[in-house]
Each structure stands twice: as C-alpha cells, then as structure tokens.
PDB file of C-alpha atoms in Angstrom:
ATOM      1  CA  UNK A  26       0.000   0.000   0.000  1.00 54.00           C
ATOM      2  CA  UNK A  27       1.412   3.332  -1.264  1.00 53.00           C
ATOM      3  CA  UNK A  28       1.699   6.380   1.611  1.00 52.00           C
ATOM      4  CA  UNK A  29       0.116   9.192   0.931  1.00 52.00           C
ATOM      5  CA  UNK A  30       2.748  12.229   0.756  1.00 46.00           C
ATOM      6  CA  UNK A  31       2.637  14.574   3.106  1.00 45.00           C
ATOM      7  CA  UNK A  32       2.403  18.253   3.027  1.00 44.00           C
ATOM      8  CA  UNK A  33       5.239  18.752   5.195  1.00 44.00           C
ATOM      9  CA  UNK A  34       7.172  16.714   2.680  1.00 43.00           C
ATOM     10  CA  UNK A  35       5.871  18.879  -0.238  1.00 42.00           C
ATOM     11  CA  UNK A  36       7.296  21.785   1.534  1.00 44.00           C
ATOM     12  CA  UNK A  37      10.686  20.436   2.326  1.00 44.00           C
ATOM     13  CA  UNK A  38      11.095  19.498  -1.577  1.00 42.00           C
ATOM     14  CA  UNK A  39       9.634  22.746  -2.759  1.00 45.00           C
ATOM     15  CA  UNK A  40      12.169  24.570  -0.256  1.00 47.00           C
ATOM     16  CA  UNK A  41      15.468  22.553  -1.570  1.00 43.00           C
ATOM     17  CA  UNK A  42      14.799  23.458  -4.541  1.00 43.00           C
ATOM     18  CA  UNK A  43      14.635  27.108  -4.239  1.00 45.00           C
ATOM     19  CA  UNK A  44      17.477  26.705  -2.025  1.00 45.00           C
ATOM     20  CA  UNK A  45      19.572  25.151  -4.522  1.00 42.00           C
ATOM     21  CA  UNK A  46      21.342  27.998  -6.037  1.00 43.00           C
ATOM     22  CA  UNK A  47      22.392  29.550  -2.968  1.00 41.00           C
ATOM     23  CA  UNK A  48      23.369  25.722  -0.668  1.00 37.00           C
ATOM     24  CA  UNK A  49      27.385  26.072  -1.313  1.00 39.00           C
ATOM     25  CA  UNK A  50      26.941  30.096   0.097  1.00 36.00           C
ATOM     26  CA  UNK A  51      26.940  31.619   2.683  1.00 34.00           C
ATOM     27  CA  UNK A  52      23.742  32.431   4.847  1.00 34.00           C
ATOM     28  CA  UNK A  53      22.170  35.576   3.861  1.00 33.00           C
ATOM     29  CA  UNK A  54      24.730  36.166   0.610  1.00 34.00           C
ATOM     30  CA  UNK A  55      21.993  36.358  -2.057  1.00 33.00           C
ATOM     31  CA  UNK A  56      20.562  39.723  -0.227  1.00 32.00           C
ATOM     32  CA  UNK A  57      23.460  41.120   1.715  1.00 34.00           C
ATOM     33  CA  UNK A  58      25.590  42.789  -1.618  1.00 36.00           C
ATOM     34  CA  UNK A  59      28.748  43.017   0.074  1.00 40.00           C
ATOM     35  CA  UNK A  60      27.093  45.306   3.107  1.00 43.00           C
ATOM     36  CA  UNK A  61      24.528  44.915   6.133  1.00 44.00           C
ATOM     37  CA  UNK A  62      21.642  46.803   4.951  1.00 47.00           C
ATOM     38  CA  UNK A  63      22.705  47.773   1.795  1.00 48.00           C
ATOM     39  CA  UNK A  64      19.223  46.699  -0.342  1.00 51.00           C
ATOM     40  CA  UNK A  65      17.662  48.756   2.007  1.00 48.00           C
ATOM     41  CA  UNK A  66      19.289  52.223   1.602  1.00 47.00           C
ATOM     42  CA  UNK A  67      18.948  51.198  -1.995  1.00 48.00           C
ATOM     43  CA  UNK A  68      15.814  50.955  -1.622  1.00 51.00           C
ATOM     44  CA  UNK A  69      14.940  54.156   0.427  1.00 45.00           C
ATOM     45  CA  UNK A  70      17.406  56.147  -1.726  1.00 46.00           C
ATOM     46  CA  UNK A  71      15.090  55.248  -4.822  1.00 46.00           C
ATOM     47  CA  UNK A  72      12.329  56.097  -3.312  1.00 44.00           C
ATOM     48  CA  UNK A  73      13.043  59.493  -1.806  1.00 46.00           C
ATOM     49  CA  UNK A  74      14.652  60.397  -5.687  1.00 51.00           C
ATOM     50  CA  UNK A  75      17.753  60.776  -3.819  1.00 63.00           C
ATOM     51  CA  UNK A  76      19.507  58.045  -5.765  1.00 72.00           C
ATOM     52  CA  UNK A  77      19.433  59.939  -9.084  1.00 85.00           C
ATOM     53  CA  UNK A  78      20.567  62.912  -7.650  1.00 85.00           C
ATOM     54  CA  UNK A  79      23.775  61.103  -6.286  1.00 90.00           C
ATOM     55  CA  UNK A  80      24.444  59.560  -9.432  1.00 90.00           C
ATOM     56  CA  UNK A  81      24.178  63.295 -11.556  1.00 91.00           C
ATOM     57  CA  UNK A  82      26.448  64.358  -8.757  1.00 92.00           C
ATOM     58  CA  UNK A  83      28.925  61.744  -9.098  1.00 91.00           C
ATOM     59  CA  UNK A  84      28.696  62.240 -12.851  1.00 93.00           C
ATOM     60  CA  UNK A  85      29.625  66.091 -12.427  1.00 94.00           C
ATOM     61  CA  UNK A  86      32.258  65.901  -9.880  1.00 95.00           C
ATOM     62  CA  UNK A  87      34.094  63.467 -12.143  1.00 94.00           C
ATOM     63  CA  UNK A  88      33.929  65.908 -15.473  1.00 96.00           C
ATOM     64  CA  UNK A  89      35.013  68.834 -13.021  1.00 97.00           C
ATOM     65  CA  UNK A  90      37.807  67.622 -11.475  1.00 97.00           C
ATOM     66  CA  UNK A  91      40.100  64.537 -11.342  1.00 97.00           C
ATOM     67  CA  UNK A  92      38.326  62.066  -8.801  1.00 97.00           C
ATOM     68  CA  UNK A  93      41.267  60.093  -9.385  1.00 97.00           C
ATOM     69  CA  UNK A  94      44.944  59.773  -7.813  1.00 97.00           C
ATOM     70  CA  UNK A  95      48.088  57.801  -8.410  1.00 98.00           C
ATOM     71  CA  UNK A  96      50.738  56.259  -6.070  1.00 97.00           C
ATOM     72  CA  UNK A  97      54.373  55.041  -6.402  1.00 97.00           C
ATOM     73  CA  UNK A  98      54.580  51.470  -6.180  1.00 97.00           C
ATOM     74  CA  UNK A  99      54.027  50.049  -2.547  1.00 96.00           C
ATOM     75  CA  UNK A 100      54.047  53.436  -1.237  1.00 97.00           C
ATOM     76  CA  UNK A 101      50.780  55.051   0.551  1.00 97.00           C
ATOM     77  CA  UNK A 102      51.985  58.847   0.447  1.00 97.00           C
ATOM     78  CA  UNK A 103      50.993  61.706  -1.753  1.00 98.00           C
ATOM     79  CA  UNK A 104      53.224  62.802  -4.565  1.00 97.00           C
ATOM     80  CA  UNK A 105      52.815  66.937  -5.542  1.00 98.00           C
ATOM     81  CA  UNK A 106      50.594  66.027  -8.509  1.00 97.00           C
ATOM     82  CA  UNK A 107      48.492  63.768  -6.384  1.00 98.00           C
ATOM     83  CA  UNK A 108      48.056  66.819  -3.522  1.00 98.00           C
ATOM     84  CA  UNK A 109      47.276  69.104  -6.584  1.00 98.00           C
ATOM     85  CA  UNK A 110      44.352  66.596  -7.508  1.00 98.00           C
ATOM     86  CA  UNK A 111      43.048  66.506  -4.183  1.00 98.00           C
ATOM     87  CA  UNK A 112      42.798  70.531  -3.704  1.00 98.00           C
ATOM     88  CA  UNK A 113      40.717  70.220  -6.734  1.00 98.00           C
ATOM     89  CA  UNK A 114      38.641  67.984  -4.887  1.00 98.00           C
ATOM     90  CA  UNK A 115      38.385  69.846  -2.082  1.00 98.00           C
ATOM     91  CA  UNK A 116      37.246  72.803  -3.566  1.00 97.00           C
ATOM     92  CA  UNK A 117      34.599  71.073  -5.281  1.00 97.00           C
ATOM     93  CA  UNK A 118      33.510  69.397  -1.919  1.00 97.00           C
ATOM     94  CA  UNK A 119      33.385  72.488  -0.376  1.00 96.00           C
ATOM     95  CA  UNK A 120      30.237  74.028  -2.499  1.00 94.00           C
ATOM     96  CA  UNK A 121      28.184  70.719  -1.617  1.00 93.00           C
ATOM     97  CA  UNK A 122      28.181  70.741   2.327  1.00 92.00           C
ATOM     98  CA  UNK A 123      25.363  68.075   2.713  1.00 92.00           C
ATOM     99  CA  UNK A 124      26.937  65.796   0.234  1.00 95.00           C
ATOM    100  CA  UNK A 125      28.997  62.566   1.506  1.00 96.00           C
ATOM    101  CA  UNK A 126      32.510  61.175  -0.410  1.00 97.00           C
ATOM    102  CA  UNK A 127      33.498  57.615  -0.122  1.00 96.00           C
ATOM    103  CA  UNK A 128      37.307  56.680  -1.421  1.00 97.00           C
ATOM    104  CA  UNK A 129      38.137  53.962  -2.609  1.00 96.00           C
ATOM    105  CA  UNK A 130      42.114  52.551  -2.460  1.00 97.00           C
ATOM    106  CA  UNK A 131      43.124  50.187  -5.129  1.00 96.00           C
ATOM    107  CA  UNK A 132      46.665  48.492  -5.837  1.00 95.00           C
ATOM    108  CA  UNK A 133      48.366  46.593  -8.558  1.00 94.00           C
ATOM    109  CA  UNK A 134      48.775  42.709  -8.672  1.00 93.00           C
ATOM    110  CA  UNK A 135      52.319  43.157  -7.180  1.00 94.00           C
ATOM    111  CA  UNK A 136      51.826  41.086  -4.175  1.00 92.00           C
ATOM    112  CA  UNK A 137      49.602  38.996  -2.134  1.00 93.00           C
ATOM    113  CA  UNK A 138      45.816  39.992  -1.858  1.00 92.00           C
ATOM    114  CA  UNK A 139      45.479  40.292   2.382  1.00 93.00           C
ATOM    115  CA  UNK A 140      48.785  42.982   1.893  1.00 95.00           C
ATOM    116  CA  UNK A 141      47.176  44.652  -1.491  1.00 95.00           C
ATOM    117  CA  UNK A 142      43.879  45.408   0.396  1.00 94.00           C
ATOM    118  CA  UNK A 143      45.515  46.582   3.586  1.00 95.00           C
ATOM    119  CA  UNK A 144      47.882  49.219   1.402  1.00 96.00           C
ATOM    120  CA  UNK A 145      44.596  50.267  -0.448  1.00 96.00           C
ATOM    121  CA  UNK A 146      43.261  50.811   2.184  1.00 96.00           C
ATOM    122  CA  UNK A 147      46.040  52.849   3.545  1.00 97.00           C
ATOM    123  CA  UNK A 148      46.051  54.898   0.421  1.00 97.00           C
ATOM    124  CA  UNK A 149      42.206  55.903   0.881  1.00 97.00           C
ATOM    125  CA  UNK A 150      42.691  56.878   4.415  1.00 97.00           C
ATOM    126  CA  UNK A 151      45.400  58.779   3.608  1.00 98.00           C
ATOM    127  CA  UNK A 152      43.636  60.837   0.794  1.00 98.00           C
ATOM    128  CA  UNK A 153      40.466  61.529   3.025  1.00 98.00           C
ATOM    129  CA  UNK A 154      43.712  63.051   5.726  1.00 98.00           C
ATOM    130  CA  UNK A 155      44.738  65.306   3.105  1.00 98.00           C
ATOM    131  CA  UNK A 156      41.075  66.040   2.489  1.00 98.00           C
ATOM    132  CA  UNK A 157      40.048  66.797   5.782  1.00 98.00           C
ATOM    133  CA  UNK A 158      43.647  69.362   6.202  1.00 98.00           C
ATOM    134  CA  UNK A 159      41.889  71.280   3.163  1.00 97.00           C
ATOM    135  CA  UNK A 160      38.745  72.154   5.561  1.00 97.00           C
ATOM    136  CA  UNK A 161      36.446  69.302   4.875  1.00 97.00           C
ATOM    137  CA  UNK A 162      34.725  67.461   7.631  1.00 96.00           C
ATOM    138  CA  UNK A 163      35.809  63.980   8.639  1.00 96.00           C
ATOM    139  CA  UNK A 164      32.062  63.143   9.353  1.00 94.00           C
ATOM    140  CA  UNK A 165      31.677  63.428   5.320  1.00 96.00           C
ATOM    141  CA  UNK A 166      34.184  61.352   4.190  1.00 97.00           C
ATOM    142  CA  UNK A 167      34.603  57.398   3.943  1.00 95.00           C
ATOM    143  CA  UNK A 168      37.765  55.754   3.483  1.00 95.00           C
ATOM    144  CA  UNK A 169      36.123  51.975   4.427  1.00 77.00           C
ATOM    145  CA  UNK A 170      36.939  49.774   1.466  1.00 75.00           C
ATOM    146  CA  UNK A 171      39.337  48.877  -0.354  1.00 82.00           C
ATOM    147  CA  UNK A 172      39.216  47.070  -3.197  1.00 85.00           C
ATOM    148  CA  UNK A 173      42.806  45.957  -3.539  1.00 84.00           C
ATOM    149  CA  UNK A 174      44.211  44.486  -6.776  1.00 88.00           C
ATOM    150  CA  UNK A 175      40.700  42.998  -7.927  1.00 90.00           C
ATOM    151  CA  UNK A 176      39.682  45.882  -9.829  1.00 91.00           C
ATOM    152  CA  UNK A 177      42.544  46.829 -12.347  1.00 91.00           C
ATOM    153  CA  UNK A 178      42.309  49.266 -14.998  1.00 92.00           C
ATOM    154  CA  UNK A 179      44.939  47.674 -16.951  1.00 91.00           C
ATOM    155  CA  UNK A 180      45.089  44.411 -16.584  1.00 90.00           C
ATOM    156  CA  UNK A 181      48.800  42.357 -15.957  1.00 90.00           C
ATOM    157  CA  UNK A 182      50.369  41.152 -13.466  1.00 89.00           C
ATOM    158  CA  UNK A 183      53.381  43.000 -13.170  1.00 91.00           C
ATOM    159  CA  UNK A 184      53.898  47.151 -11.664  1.00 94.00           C
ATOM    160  CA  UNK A 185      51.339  48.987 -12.944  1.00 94.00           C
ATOM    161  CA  UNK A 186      50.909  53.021 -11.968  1.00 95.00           C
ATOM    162  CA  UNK A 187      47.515  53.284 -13.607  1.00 94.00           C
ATOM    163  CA  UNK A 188      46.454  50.844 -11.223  1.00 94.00           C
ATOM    164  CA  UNK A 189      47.977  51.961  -8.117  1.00 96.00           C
ATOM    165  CA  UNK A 190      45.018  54.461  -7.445  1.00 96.00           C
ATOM    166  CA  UNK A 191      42.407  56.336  -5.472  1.00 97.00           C
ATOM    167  CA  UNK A 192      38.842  56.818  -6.621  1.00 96.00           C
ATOM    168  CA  UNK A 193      36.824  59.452  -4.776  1.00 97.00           C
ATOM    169  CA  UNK A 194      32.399  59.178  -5.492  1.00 95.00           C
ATOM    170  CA  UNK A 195      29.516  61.003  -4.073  1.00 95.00           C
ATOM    171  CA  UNK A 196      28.525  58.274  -1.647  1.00 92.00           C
ATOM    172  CA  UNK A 197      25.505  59.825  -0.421  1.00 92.00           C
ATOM    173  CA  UNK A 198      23.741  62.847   1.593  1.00 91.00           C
ATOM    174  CA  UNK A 199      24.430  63.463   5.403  1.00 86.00           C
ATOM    175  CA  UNK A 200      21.708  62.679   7.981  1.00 78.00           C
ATOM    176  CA  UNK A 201      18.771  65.596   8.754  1.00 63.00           C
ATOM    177  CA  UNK A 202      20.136  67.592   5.640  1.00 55.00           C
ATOM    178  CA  UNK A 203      17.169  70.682   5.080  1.00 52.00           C
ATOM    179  CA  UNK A 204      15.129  69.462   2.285  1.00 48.00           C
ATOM    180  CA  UNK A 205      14.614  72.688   0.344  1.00 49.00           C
ATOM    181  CA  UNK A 206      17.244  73.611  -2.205  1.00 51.00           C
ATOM    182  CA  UNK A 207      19.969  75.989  -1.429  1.00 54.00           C
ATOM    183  CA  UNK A 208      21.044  78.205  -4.483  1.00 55.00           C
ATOM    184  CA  UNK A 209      24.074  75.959  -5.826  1.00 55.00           C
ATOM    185  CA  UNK A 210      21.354  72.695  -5.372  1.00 55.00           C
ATOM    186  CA  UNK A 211      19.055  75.004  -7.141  1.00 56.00           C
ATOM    187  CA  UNK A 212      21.061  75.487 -10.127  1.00 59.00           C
ATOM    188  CA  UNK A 213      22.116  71.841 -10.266  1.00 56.00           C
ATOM    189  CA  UNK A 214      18.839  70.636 -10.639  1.00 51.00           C
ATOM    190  CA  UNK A 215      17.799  73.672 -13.265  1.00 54.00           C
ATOM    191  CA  UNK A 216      21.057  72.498 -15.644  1.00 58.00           C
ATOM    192  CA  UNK A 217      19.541  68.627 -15.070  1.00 49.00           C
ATOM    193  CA  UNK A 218      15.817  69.911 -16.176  1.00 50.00           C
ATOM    194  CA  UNK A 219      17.559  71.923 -18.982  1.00 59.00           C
ATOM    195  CA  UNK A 220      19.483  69.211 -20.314  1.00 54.00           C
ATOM    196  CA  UNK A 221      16.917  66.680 -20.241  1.00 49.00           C
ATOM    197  CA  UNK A 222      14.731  69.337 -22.352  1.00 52.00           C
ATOM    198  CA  UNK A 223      17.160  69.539 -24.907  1.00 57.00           C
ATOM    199  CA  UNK A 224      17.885  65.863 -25.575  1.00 54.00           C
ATOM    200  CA  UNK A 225      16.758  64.337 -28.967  1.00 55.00           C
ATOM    201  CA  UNK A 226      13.740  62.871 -29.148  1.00 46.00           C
ATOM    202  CA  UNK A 227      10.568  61.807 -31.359  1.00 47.00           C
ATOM    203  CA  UNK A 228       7.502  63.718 -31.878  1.00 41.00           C
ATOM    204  CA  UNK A 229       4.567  61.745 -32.387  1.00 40.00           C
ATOM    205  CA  UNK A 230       1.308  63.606 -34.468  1.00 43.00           C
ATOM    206  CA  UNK A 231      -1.825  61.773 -34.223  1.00 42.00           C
ATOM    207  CA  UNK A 232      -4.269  62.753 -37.245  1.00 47.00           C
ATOM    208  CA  UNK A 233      -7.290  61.261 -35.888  1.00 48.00           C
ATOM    209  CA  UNK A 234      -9.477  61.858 -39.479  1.00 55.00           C
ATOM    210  CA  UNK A 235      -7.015  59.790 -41.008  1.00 50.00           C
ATOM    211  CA  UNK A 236      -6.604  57.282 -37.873  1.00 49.00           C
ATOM    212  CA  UNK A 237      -2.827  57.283 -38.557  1.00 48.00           C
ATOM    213  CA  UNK A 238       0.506  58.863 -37.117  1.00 45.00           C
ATOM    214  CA  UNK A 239       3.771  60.351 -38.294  1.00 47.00           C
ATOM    215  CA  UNK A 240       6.844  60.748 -36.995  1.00 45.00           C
ATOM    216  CA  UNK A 241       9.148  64.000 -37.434  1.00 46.00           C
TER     217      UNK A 241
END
C-alpha cells in the first residue's frame, strides 16, 4: 500500500529546490551585496529620488575635477601632482556641504591579496587626511573599502601606476540635511531639467481623421 505524501514533505522538496542555487553560500549572501543593509538604503534612496541625484552628482564631480589619484609602487603617500588633484577635490567638496565622499584605495597585482587590500586601504585613508587638512569634515568622508588588486584598470600582473590608485564618489547625503534647495542645489537641478529638455527625441502627431501617425 502506497503512503500518501505529506504536506510537510511537499514543503521540504519545494524549499530545496529554491534553495539550490544559494546551498554552497553563505547564509544571507543572495541579499546582503557586500554590506549589512545595503538593499535597504537602496531601496529608500530610490524612493526618496535621492539616488538619481547622487548619481548626476557623481557624474559632475568626475567631469570637473580629477576624482582620481596615483601612487608610487608600494608606497601610501601623496606625490605633488596627487596633492594638486586633491585641492581640486576639495574645492569642489566644499560648495556641496550636505553631500557625503566615499574613497576607494586600489593596488596593482604586485603582491599577495590580504597585503594589497591593507595598502589600499592605507592609500584611501590617507587621501580623506589630506582632504580633511583642506577644511572638509571627517564626518563626510569614507575611506572603508578597499578594493585591492581585484579591480585593475589595466590588466597584468606585473607594476602597474595606472592601477595603483584612489577613486573618490559622491557616496551619499548626510543625515537631517534641510530638504529645500539651497542656491548651488538650485542650479544643479535647473542644468539637469535643462538638459533633459534639450535631448533628442521623437515627436509623435496623431491625425485622428485619417486614424494614422507620423513621426518628425
């Protein structure tokens, strides 16, 4: 005589299953994205329209100025070029007070990976210093990952100087910022509307005697 199957073993199979793609990972991997409660500051920043303004931002600080710096090899310390970069940066930071910078420290494939990500590290931390010396607050600047040699720009396994780098990115906006627009916010988001105006697009005419449409 043949069992009858159970719900409860309906539900087990039904739960492998869905499980499958995620058994050989860790717990929790297929919604963390590399950072407790990331999805949901995604998720709020999208929301609140706040993540399209960071990513115009980002966009404009890196055609203004050079978000980017290079090191010597295994060093961590600014060259003159790199400090000239950075007072560039500063400036810019400067007319954006409620805006938040993240660096980022990346090496070259010199070396093992634990040492790589410690001396990117390093490298950020020691371009949000020089930062901070030109008059911007510590509170708005991030120097927390580093993403070593795994993101080259050029890729080989030798020295490298293009890949000995910092990145600086608008990260974000600070905690209890006033929601209405000062003047500089004012005009960003007047050059956004203005541009978006301007872009190329199609004009549809509907000639409703004829029942059909044309495109100019």
């Amino acid at each position: 005589m043949r069992k009858p199957i159970t719900l409860l073993t309906v539900s087990a199979v039904m739960g492998l299953s869905a499980c499958t793609g995620d058994f050989h990972r860790e717990a929790g991997a297929s919604i963390d994205e590399g950072g407790f409660g990331n999805p949901t500051m995604n998720n709020h920043l999208v929301h609140t329209g706040q993540r399209n303004q960071i990513i115009n931002l980002s966009r404009q600080f890196a055609a203004e100025v050079p978000s980017t710096v290079n090191f010597a090899f295994n060093r961590a310390e600014l060259d003159e070029s790199a400090r000239t970069a950075l007072r560039q940066q500063a400036a810019w930071i400067q007319q954006y007070p409620y805006v938040r910078f993240r660096v980022y420290g990346h090496t070259d494939k010199v070396g093992s990976d634990s040492y790589n990500r410690s001396l990117g590290l390093r490298r950020a931390r020691t371009v949000v210093n020089y930062l901070v010396s030109q008059g911007i607050s510590r509170s708005r600047l991030e120097a927390v990952v580093s993403f070593g040699e795994t993101q080259p720009l050029i890729v080989t396994e030798g020295r490298e100087r293009r890949n000995r780098r910092t990145v600086t990115e608008v990260s974000g906006f600070l905690k209890g910022r006033p929601q209405r627009l000062d003047g500089k916010y004012a005009l960003f988001q007047y050059e956004e509307y203005i541009t978006s105006a301007t872009e190329p697009h199609d004009t549809v005419i509907i000639d409703e005697n004829a029942g059909q449409t044309e495109e100019r």
